[in-house]
Amino acid sequence: MTEADRNALSRLLGEGASRRATTDDLQGLLLQVVFALLMIFMIAYFIFVDQQKKERVEEVMALNRQKLTLALDKVAEDRRIRYGLNALMTQGTDGRRTFEPDEFVKGGRIVLAPAAKAAFAQGGGAAVADYADAERLAADWRAAVLAEAKLAATDLSSEETGWLDKELQTAVENVRLDARGVQRALAARLQKQWIENPETFRDVSDPGEIADLLKSKSLKLVAEETGAEVLP
């Protein structure tokens, strides 16, 4: 408070018999009070507006992330169908899919019904072709996810873009592991049955090859019987 303000207040409070508040003094004080209140209001208003903007941005980001999550699930499911995984794997009550190689390996041999053979052959071939070019595959997934979510890359913030990149990488790898897993599971079950029942592989491989080439022989048989190259 300035000296003039103090003097004005003193006059308003009646300090000094000869000193009286003038109209100018009152107007000056009122203007300062109004200005102070206006400043407080303006500060509060700008804080409110800024907070509203932040909340709006957060709402948009949450909505975008929800759209992208649903789109990722849809694209992953489409890929699983493309690779024949839904036809070969069983979904449990917990939502998880499992592959039962015992359904396809009997007596040390791979036995496939026509539908299963087609799922292995077509799905395995598609998976090998897609995963041969990781960069192109990632770009295809991204484009499909954005299209499904009805979003453009420019609609996403840098934070959302970074999140999407990580989620895409995880989803692409998970589907690859499933596609690879059904093939490897067949090979593993062949090896297990051969070891448990040596007579089952007498006509599959020469005895001298069994110890050193059991794994490669099983993978070779999987490729031959399913008609699809085994994913590395």
Tab-separated table of C-alpha atoms in Angstrom:
chain	number	residue	atom	x	y	z
A	1	MET	CA	0.000	0.000	0.000
A	2	THR	CA	1.312	3.433	-0.957
A	3	GLU	CA	1.569	6.466	1.290
A	4	ALA	CA	-1.399	8.031	-0.525
A	5	ASP	CA	-3.462	4.926	0.220
A	6	ARG	CA	-2.530	5.088	3.883
A	7	ASN	CA	-3.504	8.743	4.034
A	8	ALA	CA	-6.818	8.008	2.358
A	9	LEU	CA	-7.579	5.207	4.811
A	10	SER	CA	-6.661	7.451	7.712
A	11	ARG	CA	-9.073	10.082	6.481
A	12	LEU	CA	-11.806	7.445	6.023
A	13	LEU	CA	-11.256	6.239	9.580
A	14	GLY	CA	-11.466	9.775	10.861
A	15	GLU	CA	-7.850	10.106	11.921
A	16	GLY	CA	-7.071	13.772	12.395
A	17	ALA	CA	-9.819	16.279	12.980
A	18	SER	CA	-8.775	18.460	10.109
A	19	ARG	CA	-8.431	15.649	7.588
A	20	ARG	CA	-11.485	14.542	5.654
A	21	ALA	CA	-12.004	11.879	2.971
A	22	THR	CA	-12.567	13.410	-0.388
A	23	THR	CA	-14.447	11.976	-3.360
A	24	ASP	CA	-11.154	11.445	-5.163
A	25	ASP	CA	-9.802	9.417	-2.249
A	26	LEU	CA	-12.847	7.161	-2.250
A	27	GLN	CA	-12.799	6.696	-5.974
A	28	GLY	CA	-9.089	5.887	-5.921
A	29	LEU	CA	-9.525	3.233	-3.250
A	30	LEU	CA	-12.540	1.740	-4.955
A	31	LEU	CA	-10.673	1.537	-8.244
A	32	GLN	CA	-7.780	-0.255	-6.587
A	33	VAL	CA	-10.139	-2.690	-4.875
A	34	VAL	CA	-11.984	-3.330	-8.121
A	35	PHE	CA	-8.689	-3.783	-9.969
A	36	ALA	CA	-7.433	-6.234	-7.352
A	37	LEU	CA	-10.664	-8.228	-7.530
A	38	LEU	CA	-10.504	-8.167	-11.321
A	39	MET	CA	-6.949	-9.493	-11.277
A	40	ILE	CA	-7.974	-12.313	-8.953
A	41	PHE	CA	-10.901	-13.130	-11.216
A	42	MET	CA	-8.733	-13.091	-14.326
A	43	ILE	CA	-6.106	-15.355	-12.733
A	44	ALA	CA	-8.808	-17.770	-11.580
A	45	TYR	CA	-10.389	-17.692	-15.033
A	46	PHE	CA	-7.143	-18.475	-16.848
A	47	ILE	CA	-6.377	-21.277	-14.396
A	48	PHE	CA	-9.855	-22.675	-15.015
A	49	VAL	CA	-9.492	-22.444	-18.799
A	50	ASP	CA	-6.072	-24.106	-18.671
A	51	GLN	CA	-7.432	-26.893	-16.493
A	52	GLN	CA	-10.352	-27.400	-18.850
A	53	LYS	CA	-7.965	-27.669	-21.791
A	54	LYS	CA	-5.877	-30.253	-19.969
A	55	GLU	CA	-8.948	-32.272	-19.052
A	56	ARG	CA	-10.178	-32.105	-22.636
A	57	VAL	CA	-6.824	-33.300	-23.966
A	58	GLU	CA	-6.833	-36.157	-21.450
A	59	GLU	CA	-10.384	-37.114	-22.471
A	60	VAL	CA	-9.414	-37.155	-26.156
A	61	MET	CA	-6.318	-39.231	-25.415
A	62	ALA	CA	-8.338	-41.700	-23.351
A	63	LEU	CA	-10.899	-42.018	-26.146
A	64	ASN	CA	-8.190	-42.468	-28.772
A	65	ARG	CA	-6.466	-45.104	-26.677
A	66	GLN	CA	-9.740	-46.963	-26.238
A	67	LYS	CA	-10.346	-46.897	-29.992
A	68	LEU	CA	-6.789	-48.050	-30.689
A	69	THR	CA	-6.996	-50.871	-28.142
A	70	LEU	CA	-10.174	-52.232	-29.704
A	71	ALA	CA	-8.656	-51.841	-33.170
A	72	LEU	CA	-5.500	-53.683	-32.112
A	73	ASP	CA	-7.581	-56.592	-30.825
A	74	LYS	CA	-9.567	-56.702	-34.061
A	75	VAL	CA	-6.474	-56.622	-36.299
A	76	ALA	CA	-4.735	-59.264	-34.164
A	77	GLU	CA	-7.814	-61.485	-34.452
A	78	ASP	CA	-7.838	-61.024	-38.235
A	79	ARG	CA	-4.179	-62.056	-38.354
A	80	ARG	CA	-4.854	-65.100	-36.228
A	81	ILE	CA	-7.554	-66.136	-38.661
A	82	ARG	CA	-5.184	-65.500	-41.584
A	83	TYR	CA	-2.577	-67.776	-40.006
A	84	GLY	CA	-5.096	-70.532	-39.236
A	85	LEU	CA	-4.618	-70.197	-35.486
A	86	ASN	CA	-8.288	-69.967	-34.541
A	87	ALA	CA	-8.940	-73.215	-36.400
A	88	LEU	CA	-6.060	-74.996	-34.688
A	89	MET	CA	-6.249	-73.635	-31.146
A	90	THR	CA	-8.947	-74.126	-28.519
A	91	GLN	CA	-10.258	-71.204	-26.503
A	92	GLY	CA	-10.799	-71.902	-22.817
A	93	THR	CA	-13.323	-70.404	-20.428
A	94	ASP	CA	-10.692	-67.887	-19.333
A	95	GLY	CA	-10.413	-66.591	-22.893
A	96	ARG	CA	-6.960	-68.035	-23.459
A	97	ARG	CA	-6.233	-70.148	-26.512
A	98	THR	CA	-4.228	-73.333	-26.276
A	99	PHE	CA	-2.928	-75.821	-28.812
A	100	GLU	CA	-3.219	-79.561	-28.187
A	101	PRO	CA	-0.623	-81.361	-30.341
A	102	ASP	CA	-1.879	-84.779	-29.162
A	103	GLU	CA	-4.854	-84.268	-31.463
A	104	PHE	CA	-2.516	-84.247	-34.461
A	105	VAL	CA	0.333	-86.592	-33.449
A	106	LYS	CA	-0.457	-90.286	-33.255
A	107	GLY	CA	2.001	-93.130	-32.946
A	108	GLY	CA	5.000	-90.961	-33.736
A	109	ARG	CA	3.407	-89.550	-36.867
A	110	ILE	CA	1.541	-86.386	-37.797
A	111	VAL	CA	-2.075	-87.138	-38.679
A	112	LEU	CA	-4.037	-84.205	-40.037
A	113	ALA	CA	-7.662	-84.031	-41.096
A	114	PRO	CA	-8.210	-82.040	-44.311
A	115	ALA	CA	-9.401	-78.929	-42.455
A	116	ALA	CA	-6.427	-78.980	-40.081
A	117	LYS	CA	-3.995	-79.594	-42.941
A	118	ALA	CA	-5.435	-76.631	-44.822
A	119	ALA	CA	-5.168	-74.426	-41.716
A	120	PHE	CA	-1.546	-75.438	-41.246
A	121	ALA	CA	-0.607	-75.122	-44.896
A	122	GLN	CA	-2.369	-71.868	-45.750
A	123	GLY	CA	-1.896	-70.239	-42.380
A	124	GLY	CA	1.719	-71.299	-42.034
A	125	GLY	CA	2.515	-70.137	-45.538
A	126	ALA	CA	0.913	-66.750	-44.901
A	127	ALA	CA	2.782	-66.344	-41.607
A	128	VAL	CA	6.143	-67.184	-43.150
A	129	ALA	CA	5.520	-64.740	-46.009
A	130	ASP	CA	4.379	-61.931	-43.688
A	131	TYR	CA	7.104	-62.264	-41.096
A	132	ALA	CA	9.808	-62.447	-43.721
A	133	ASP	CA	9.529	-58.644	-44.020
A	134	ALA	CA	9.195	-57.313	-40.480
A	135	GLU	CA	9.214	-53.641	-41.504
A	136	ARG	CA	6.435	-54.034	-44.032
A	137	LEU	CA	4.417	-56.185	-41.634
A	138	ALA	CA	4.627	-53.525	-38.904
A	139	ALA	CA	3.512	-50.863	-41.384
A	140	ASP	CA	0.575	-53.022	-42.518
A	141	TRP	CA	-0.518	-53.585	-38.922
A	142	ARG	CA	-0.293	-49.870	-38.135
A	143	ALA	CA	-2.328	-48.907	-41.205
A	144	ALA	CA	-4.954	-51.535	-40.405
A	145	VAL	CA	-5.222	-50.439	-36.774
A	146	LEU	CA	-5.585	-46.741	-37.647
A	147	ALA	CA	-8.181	-47.555	-40.307
A	148	GLU	CA	-10.141	-49.733	-37.878
A	149	ALA	CA	-10.009	-46.993	-35.229
A	150	LYS	CA	-10.960	-44.374	-37.841
A	151	LEU	CA	-7.975	-42.246	-36.858
A	152	ALA	CA	-5.168	-40.667	-38.839
A	153	ALA	CA	-1.567	-40.679	-37.686
A	154	THR	CA	-1.795	-36.889	-37.387
A	155	ASP	CA	-4.666	-37.270	-34.897
A	156	LEU	CA	-2.305	-38.809	-32.363
A	157	SER	CA	-0.064	-36.986	-29.929
A	158	SER	CA	3.576	-37.983	-29.572
A	159	GLU	CA	2.665	-39.798	-26.375
A	160	GLU	CA	-0.103	-41.735	-28.110
A	161	THR	CA	2.183	-42.553	-31.035
A	162	GLY	CA	4.821	-43.940	-28.677
A	163	TRP	CA	2.211	-46.017	-26.854
A	164	LEU	CA	0.848	-47.381	-30.128
A	165	ASP	CA	4.329	-48.335	-31.327
A	166	LYS	CA	4.922	-50.437	-28.207
A	167	GLU	CA	1.502	-52.061	-28.343
A	168	LEU	CA	1.928	-52.897	-32.020
A	169	GLN	CA	5.316	-54.452	-31.400
A	170	THR	CA	3.874	-56.618	-28.618
A	171	ALA	CA	0.827	-57.691	-30.642
A	172	VAL	CA	2.845	-58.568	-33.748
A	173	GLU	CA	5.283	-60.627	-31.681
A	174	ASN	CA	2.535	-62.434	-29.745
A	175	VAL	CA	0.844	-63.577	-32.943
A	176	ARG	CA	4.210	-64.670	-34.354
A	177	LEU	CA	4.883	-66.740	-31.242
A	178	ASP	CA	1.495	-68.429	-31.556
A	179	ALA	CA	2.010	-69.192	-35.253
A	180	ARG	CA	5.470	-70.534	-34.516
A	181	GLY	CA	4.240	-72.301	-31.410
A	182	VAL	CA	1.740	-74.607	-33.097
A	183	GLN	CA	4.434	-75.827	-35.488
A	184	ARG	CA	7.031	-76.272	-32.752
A	185	ALA	CA	4.511	-78.014	-30.525
A	186	LEU	CA	3.966	-80.648	-33.210
A	187	ALA	CA	7.722	-81.166	-33.514
A	188	ALA	CA	8.126	-81.398	-29.750
A	189	ARG	CA	5.343	-83.949	-29.435
A	190	LEU	CA	6.875	-86.028	-32.234
A	191	GLN	CA	10.196	-86.038	-30.418
A	192	LYS	CA	8.521	-87.005	-27.143
A	193	GLN	CA	6.688	-89.929	-28.715
A	194	TRP	CA	9.806	-91.094	-30.540
A	195	ILE	CA	11.793	-91.091	-27.314
A	196	GLU	CA	9.043	-92.837	-25.337
A	197	ASN	CA	8.381	-95.380	-28.111
A	198	PRO	CA	11.508	-95.928	-30.214
A	199	GLU	CA	9.695	-98.346	-32.471
A	200	THR	CA	7.531	-95.530	-33.800
A	201	PHE	CA	10.425	-93.879	-35.617
A	202	ARG	CA	12.198	-96.876	-37.036
A	203	ASP	CA	10.840	-96.100	-40.477
A	204	VAL	CA	11.183	-92.358	-40.062
A	205	SER	CA	14.909	-92.073	-39.627
A	206	ASP	CA	17.992	-94.244	-39.633
A	207	PRO	CA	18.974	-95.317	-36.085
A	208	GLY	CA	22.303	-93.563	-36.374
A	209	GLU	CA	20.623	-90.209	-37.025
A	210	ILE	CA	18.272	-90.251	-34.040
A	211	ALA	CA	20.610	-88.894	-31.366
A	212	ASP	CA	21.949	-85.946	-33.356
A	213	LEU	CA	19.114	-85.076	-35.699
A	214	LEU	CA	15.973	-85.718	-33.642
A	215	LYS	CA	14.995	-82.054	-33.534
A	216	SER	CA	15.781	-81.234	-37.148
A	217	LYS	CA	14.057	-84.413	-38.309
A	218	SER	CA	10.887	-83.536	-36.421
A	219	LEU	CA	10.856	-79.989	-37.841
A	220	LYS	CA	11.425	-81.352	-41.306
A	221	LEU	CA	8.480	-83.698	-40.916
A	222	VAL	CA	6.283	-80.877	-39.668
A	223	ALA	CA	7.129	-78.855	-42.775
A	224	GLU	CA	6.508	-81.817	-45.055
A	225	GLU	CA	3.228	-82.924	-43.456
A	226	THR	CA	1.735	-79.469	-43.026
A	227	GLY	CA	2.947	-78.152	-46.359
A	228	ALA	CA	4.334	-74.985	-44.790
A	229	GLU	CA	7.798	-73.844	-43.859
A	230	VAL	CA	8.425	-73.709	-40.111
A	231	LEU	CA	8.802	-70.202	-38.725
A	232	PRO	CA	12.303	-69.553	-37.309
